[in-house]
Amino acid sequence: MPSIGHVLQTLIDSSDLFIDAMLLTLQLTVVSILVGIVIGLFFALLKISNIKPLEWISDTYVYLIRGTPLIVQIFILYFGISGIFLIPDFWAAALALAFHNGAYIAEIFRGTIQSVDKGQMEAGRSLGMSKALTMRRIILPQAFRRSLPPLGNQFIIGLKDSSLAAFISMNELFNVATTLGSNNFDEMTYLLIVAFYYLVLVAILTLIVRAIEKKLAVSDR
């Protein structure tokens, strides 16, 4: 087990590489979550559409994504699509993470949309709004507020899942740590360092989510 002094010194010496990797990890996570939110909302709306074929499409997507490992999805997207046209490793990982997160986000949105009182839809329709307009202006804003805590958790899960992008040679945090560890025959030191960076990122994201929750809570008063 490396000493604390050695770990701290290595942390300082390798900070440039890890900061670049951290920024790439954040970029990958943000892009995948934002795209995942769009995908998740789309399939959540299919699920609650009361049109059986659309519900089946949503159920099939959620089942396939939640039933297979993320690393398999990344490999299928990266190596499968690359056989047709070249796709950069960043977008292969980002899209795989987005489709993966989207399945869980779809269930989050489905639950929060259905938790909004049905009278809200009836009230909107009685005011002359269409079903789509009522959904956009009345139901979805309430559902989004309710979905923020689980979405925050999914954001953190997505951040940690991004480490699997190392298996397609992306220079994100985990790949940098394992590469430096192998080159310097000091794997444990670099694993401790990468764990520190992930803890810092999770702490920052947790504070951001809590701040947004408080702001929305104040606006509801």
mmCIF file of N, CA, C and O in Angstrom, residues 128-177:
data_model
loop_
_atom_site.group_PDB
_atom_site.id
_atom_site.type_symbol
_atom_site.label_atom_id
_atom_site.label_comp_id
_atom_site.label_asym_id
_atom_site.label_seq_id
_atom_site.Cartn_x
_atom_site.Cartn_y
_atom_site.Cartn_z
ATOM 1 N N GLY A 128 -59.500 25.120 -22.934
ATOM 2 C CA GLY A 128 -59.381 25.186 -24.384
ATOM 3 C C GLY A 128 -58.036 24.752 -24.918
ATOM 4 O O GLY A 128 -57.784 24.850 -26.134
ATOM 5 N N MET A 129 -57.135 24.277 -24.044
ATOM 6 C CA MET A 129 -55.834 23.806 -24.496
ATOM 7 C C MET A 129 -55.952 22.415 -25.102
ATOM 8 O O MET A 129 -56.779 21.610 -24.677
ATOM 9 N N SER A 130 -55.092 22.138 -26.071
ATOM 10 C CA SER A 130 -55.020 20.780 -26.600
ATOM 11 C C SER A 130 -54.311 19.887 -25.581
ATOM 12 O O SER A 130 -53.697 20.375 -24.629
ATOM 13 N N LYS A 131 -54.405 18.587 -25.808
ATOM 14 C CA LYS A 131 -53.743 17.652 -24.896
ATOM 15 C C LYS A 131 -52.230 17.864 -24.885
ATOM 16 O O LYS A 131 -51.591 17.857 -23.831
ATOM 17 N N ALA A 132 -51.667 18.101 -26.090
ATOM 18 C CA ALA A 132 -50.218 18.314 -26.193
ATOM 19 C C ALA A 132 -49.803 19.606 -25.491
ATOM 20 O O ALA A 132 -48.783 19.652 -24.795
ATOM 21 N N LEU A 133 -50.594 20.664 -25.659
ATOM 22 C CA LEU A 133 -50.259 21.946 -25.033
ATOM 23 C C LEU A 133 -50.391 21.859 -23.518
ATOM 24 O O LEU A 133 -49.567 22.424 -22.780
ATOM 25 N N THR A 134 -51.414 21.163 -23.046
ATOM 26 C CA THR A 134 -51.578 20.965 -21.598
ATOM 27 C C THR A 134 -50.402 20.183 -21.029
ATOM 28 O O THR A 134 -49.893 20.508 -19.950
ATOM 29 N N MET A 135 -49.971 19.179 -21.766
ATOM 30 C CA MET A 135 -48.819 18.390 -21.325
ATOM 31 C C MET A 135 -47.581 19.264 -21.232
ATOM 32 O O MET A 135 -46.833 19.203 -20.249
ATOM 33 N N ARG A 136 -47.371 20.104 -22.240
ATOM 34 C CA ARG A 136 -46.156 20.918 -22.282
ATOM 35 C C ARG A 136 -46.158 22.032 -21.243
ATOM 36 O O ARG A 136 -45.132 22.293 -20.610
ATOM 37 N N ARG A 137 -47.301 22.677 -21.049
ATOM 38 C CA ARG A 137 -47.344 23.852 -20.186
ATOM 39 C C ARG A 137 -47.690 23.557 -18.730
ATOM 40 O O ARG A 137 -47.303 24.318 -17.847
ATOM 41 N N ILE A 138 -48.407 22.475 -18.488
ATOM 42 C CA ILE A 138 -48.886 22.213 -17.129
ATOM 43 C C ILE A 138 -48.278 20.950 -16.529
ATOM 44 O O ILE A 138 -47.722 20.988 -15.425
ATOM 45 N N ILE A 139 -48.363 19.841 -17.264
ATOM 46 C CA ILE A 139 -47.946 18.553 -16.695
ATOM 47 C C ILE A 139 -46.428 18.423 -16.612
ATOM 48 O O ILE A 139 -45.872 18.102 -15.546
ATOM 49 N N LEU A 140 -45.740 18.684 -17.731
ATOM 50 C CA LEU A 140 -44.290 18.456 -17.766
ATOM 51 C C LEU A 140 -43.514 19.327 -16.778
ATOM 52 O O LEU A 140 -42.557 18.833 -16.155
ATOM 53 N N PRO A 141 -43.843 20.630 -16.604
ATOM 54 C CA PRO A 141 -43.101 21.409 -15.598
ATOM 55 C C PRO A 141 -43.212 20.820 -14.189
ATOM 56 O O PRO A 141 -42.225 20.790 -13.441
ATOM 57 N N GLN A 142 -44.407 20.342 -13.835
ATOM 58 C CA GLN A 142 -44.576 19.723 -12.516
ATOM 59 C C GLN A 142 -43.818 18.396 -12.432
ATOM 60 O O GLN A 142 -43.188 18.090 -11.419
ATOM 61 N N ALA A 143 -43.887 17.632 -13.523
ATOM 62 C CA ALA A 143 -43.194 16.343 -13.535
ATOM 63 C C ALA A 143 -41.686 16.538 -13.446
ATOM 64 O O ALA A 143 -40.989 15.761 -12.773
ATOM 65 N N PHE A 144 -41.174 17.594 -14.110
ATOM 66 C CA PHE A 144 -39.737 17.834 -14.077
ATOM 67 C C PHE A 144 -39.274 18.152 -12.653
ATOM 68 O O PHE A 144 -38.226 17.658 -12.211
ATOM 69 N N ARG A 145 -40.032 18.969 -11.933
ATOM 70 C CA ARG A 145 -39.667 19.286 -10.553
ATOM 71 C C ARG A 145 -39.603 18.018 -9.701
ATOM 72 O O ARG A 145 -38.695 17.837 -8.899
ATOM 73 N N ARG A 146 -40.580 17.150 -9.895
ATOM 74 C CA ARG A 146 -40.624 15.921 -9.108
ATOM 75 C C ARG A 146 -39.517 14.941 -9.507
ATOM 76 O O ARG A 146 -39.110 14.097 -8.699
ATOM 77 N N SER A 147 -39.083 15.041 -10.743
ATOM 78 C CA SER A 147 -38.073 14.090 -11.234
ATOM 79 C C SER A 147 -36.646 14.524 -10.921
ATOM 80 O O SER A 147 -35.706 13.753 -11.144
ATOM 81 N N LEU A 148 -36.462 15.737 -10.411
ATOM 82 C CA LEU A 148 -35.108 16.260 -10.230
ATOM 83 C C LEU A 148 -34.242 15.407 -9.302
ATOM 84 O O LEU A 148 -33.088 15.116 -9.640
ATOM 85 N N PRO A 149 -34.743 14.976 -8.123
ATOM 86 C CA PRO A 149 -33.880 14.129 -7.271
ATOM 87 C C PRO A 149 -33.420 12.841 -7.951
ATOM 88 O O PRO A 149 -32.208 12.558 -7.969
ATOM 89 N N PRO A 150 -34.334 12.046 -8.550
ATOM 90 C CA PRO A 150 -33.833 10.839 -9.235
ATOM 91 C C PRO A 150 -32.985 11.152 -10.461
ATOM 92 O O PRO A 150 -32.075 10.395 -10.797
ATOM 93 N N LEU A 151 -33.261 12.273 -11.147
ATOM 94 C CA LEU A 151 -32.416 12.663 -12.271
ATOM 95 C C LEU A 151 -31.007 12.998 -11.789
ATOM 96 O O LEU A 151 -30.016 12.686 -12.462
ATOM 97 N N GLY A 152 -30.915 13.657 -10.634
ATOM 98 C CA GLY A 152 -29.601 13.951 -10.054
ATOM 99 C C GLY A 152 -28.827 12.684 -9.748
ATOM 100 O O GLY A 152 -27.621 12.593 -10.020
ATOM 101 N N ASN A 153 -29.531 11.692 -9.210
ATOM 102 C CA ASN A 153 -28.886 10.399 -8.950
ATOM 103 C C ASN A 153 -28.423 9.744 -10.241
ATOM 104 O O ASN A 153 -27.334 9.162 -10.307
ATOM 105 N N GLN A 154 -29.247 9.844 -11.290
ATOM 106 C CA GLN A 154 -28.878 9.252 -12.574
ATOM 107 C C GLN A 154 -27.687 9.971 -13.180
ATOM 108 O O GLN A 154 -26.843 9.358 -13.845
ATOM 109 N N PHE A 155 -27.592 11.275 -12.953
ATOM 110 C CA PHE A 155 -26.442 12.052 -13.422
ATOM 111 C C PHE A 155 -25.161 11.510 -12.781
ATOM 112 O O PHE A 155 -24.141 11.311 -13.452
ATOM 113 N N ILE A 156 -25.213 11.257 -11.489
ATOM 114 C CA ILE A 156 -24.044 10.744 -10.772
ATOM 115 C C ILE A 156 -23.703 9.330 -11.250
ATOM 116 O O ILE A 156 -22.530 8.987 -11.449
ATOM 117 N N ILE A 157 -24.726 8.506 -11.445
ATOM 118 C CA ILE A 157 -24.496 7.152 -11.973
ATOM 119 C C ILE A 157 -23.866 7.239 -13.366
ATOM 120 O O ILE A 157 -22.931 6.498 -13.692
ATOM 121 N N GLY A 158 -24.378 8.171 -14.193
ATOM 122 C CA GLY A 158 -23.820 8.356 -15.536
ATOM 123 C C GLY A 158 -22.365 8.782 -15.502
ATOM 124 O O GLY A 158 -21.556 8.366 -16.342
ATOM 125 N N LEU A 159 -22.020 9.628 -14.524
ATOM 126 C CA LEU A 159 -20.628 10.050 -14.362
ATOM 127 C C LEU A 159 -19.726 8.850 -14.094
ATOM 128 O O LEU A 159 -18.676 8.689 -14.727
ATOM 129 N N LYS A 160 -20.141 7.986 -13.194
ATOM 130 C CA LYS A 160 -19.319 6.816 -12.858
ATOM 131 C C LYS A 160 -19.319 5.791 -13.999
ATOM 132 O O LYS A 160 -18.297 5.142 -14.247
ATOM 133 N N ASP A 161 -20.460 5.670 -14.687
ATOM 134 C CA ASP A 161 -20.513 4.741 -15.823
ATOM 135 C C ASP A 161 -19.594 5.174 -16.961
ATOM 136 O O ASP A 161 -19.170 4.339 -17.772
ATOM 137 N N SER A 162 -19.287 6.464 -17.022
ATOM 138 C CA SER A 162 -18.427 6.960 -18.109
ATOM 139 C C SER A 162 -17.039 6.325 -18.067
ATOM 140 O O SER A 162 -16.311 6.358 -19.060
ATOM 141 N N SER A 163 -16.672 5.748 -16.931
ATOM 142 C CA SER A 163 -15.368 5.086 -16.826
ATOM 143 C C SER A 163 -15.245 3.922 -17.802
ATOM 144 O O SER A 163 -14.129 3.534 -18.186
ATOM 145 N N LEU A 164 -16.389 3.363 -18.240
ATOM 146 C CA LEU A 164 -16.341 2.246 -19.186
ATOM 147 C C LEU A 164 -15.868 2.676 -20.563
ATOM 148 O O LEU A 164 -15.521 1.838 -21.395
ATOM 149 N N ALA A 165 -15.867 3.983 -20.814
ATOM 150 C CA ALA A 165 -15.338 4.479 -22.087
ATOM 151 C C ALA A 165 -13.847 4.186 -22.223
ATOM 152 O O ALA A 165 -13.300 4.244 -23.329
ATOM 153 N N ALA A 166 -13.207 3.854 -21.117
ATOM 154 C CA ALA A 166 -11.785 3.492 -21.164
ATOM 155 C C ALA A 166 -11.550 2.269 -22.046
ATOM 156 O O ALA A 166 -10.473 2.108 -22.629
ATOM 157 N N PHE A 167 -12.573 1.407 -22.174
ATOM 158 C CA PHE A 167 -12.406 0.171 -22.939
ATOM 159 C C PHE A 167 -12.415 0.398 -24.441
ATOM 160 O O PHE A 167 -12.156 -0.540 -25.204
ATOM 161 N N ILE A 168 -12.741 1.622 -24.877
ATOM 162 C CA ILE A 168 -12.563 1.957 -26.294
ATOM 163 C C ILE A 168 -11.486 3.042 -26.422
ATOM 164 O O ILE A 168 -11.493 3.835 -27.350
ATOM 165 N N SER A 169 -10.600 3.054 -25.422
ATOM 166 C CA SER A 169 -9.374 3.871 -25.440
ATOM 167 C C SER A 169 -9.610 5.377 -25.357
ATOM 168 O O SER A 169 -8.789 6.162 -25.844
ATOM 169 N N MET A 170 -10.715 5.801 -24.747
ATOM 170 C CA MET A 170 -10.905 7.223 -24.492
ATOM 171 C C MET A 170 -10.056 7.644 -23.310
ATOM 172 O O MET A 170 -9.999 6.944 -22.297
ATOM 173 N N ASN A 171 -9.407 8.785 -23.411
ATOM 174 C CA ASN A 171 -8.523 9.234 -22.345
ATOM 175 C C ASN A 171 -9.285 9.967 -21.239
ATOM 176 O O ASN A 171 -8.956 11.078 -20.864
ATOM 177 N N GLU A 172 -10.327 9.300 -20.725
ATOM 178 C CA GLU A 172 -11.035 9.860 -19.578
ATOM 179 C C GLU A 172 -10.300 9.438 -18.299
ATOM 180 O O GLU A 172 -9.224 8.862 -18.358
ATOM 181 N N LEU A 173 -10.894 9.726 -17.149
ATOM 182 C CA LEU A 173 -10.173 9.558 -15.882
ATOM 183 C C LEU A 173 -9.656 8.136 -15.655
ATOM 184 O O LEU A 173 -8.481 7.945 -15.335
ATOM 185 N N PHE A 174 -10.515 7.159 -15.822
ATOM 186 C CA PHE A 174 -10.111 5.792 -15.493
ATOM 187 C C PHE A 174 -9.021 5.287 -16.425
ATOM 188 O O PHE A 174 -8.075 4.614 -15.984
ATOM 189 N N ASN A 175 -9.124 5.610 -17.701
ATOM 190 C CA ASN A 175 -8.116 5.165 -18.658
ATOM 191 C C ASN A 175 -6.758 5.796 -18.352
ATOM 192 O O ASN A 175 -5.720 5.133 -18.419
ATOM 193 N N VAL A 176 -6.761 7.084 -18.026
ATOM 194 C CA VAL A 176 -5.508 7.764 -17.675
ATOM 195 C C VAL A 176 -4.892 7.114 -16.447
ATOM 196 O O VAL A 176 -3.673 6.880 -16.384
ATOM 197 N N ALA A 177 -5.730 6.807 -15.449
ATOM 198 C CA ALA A 177 -5.219 6.204 -14.215
ATOM 199 C C ALA A 177 -4.605 4.835 -14.466
ATOM 200 O O ALA A 177 -3.497 4.534 -13.980
#
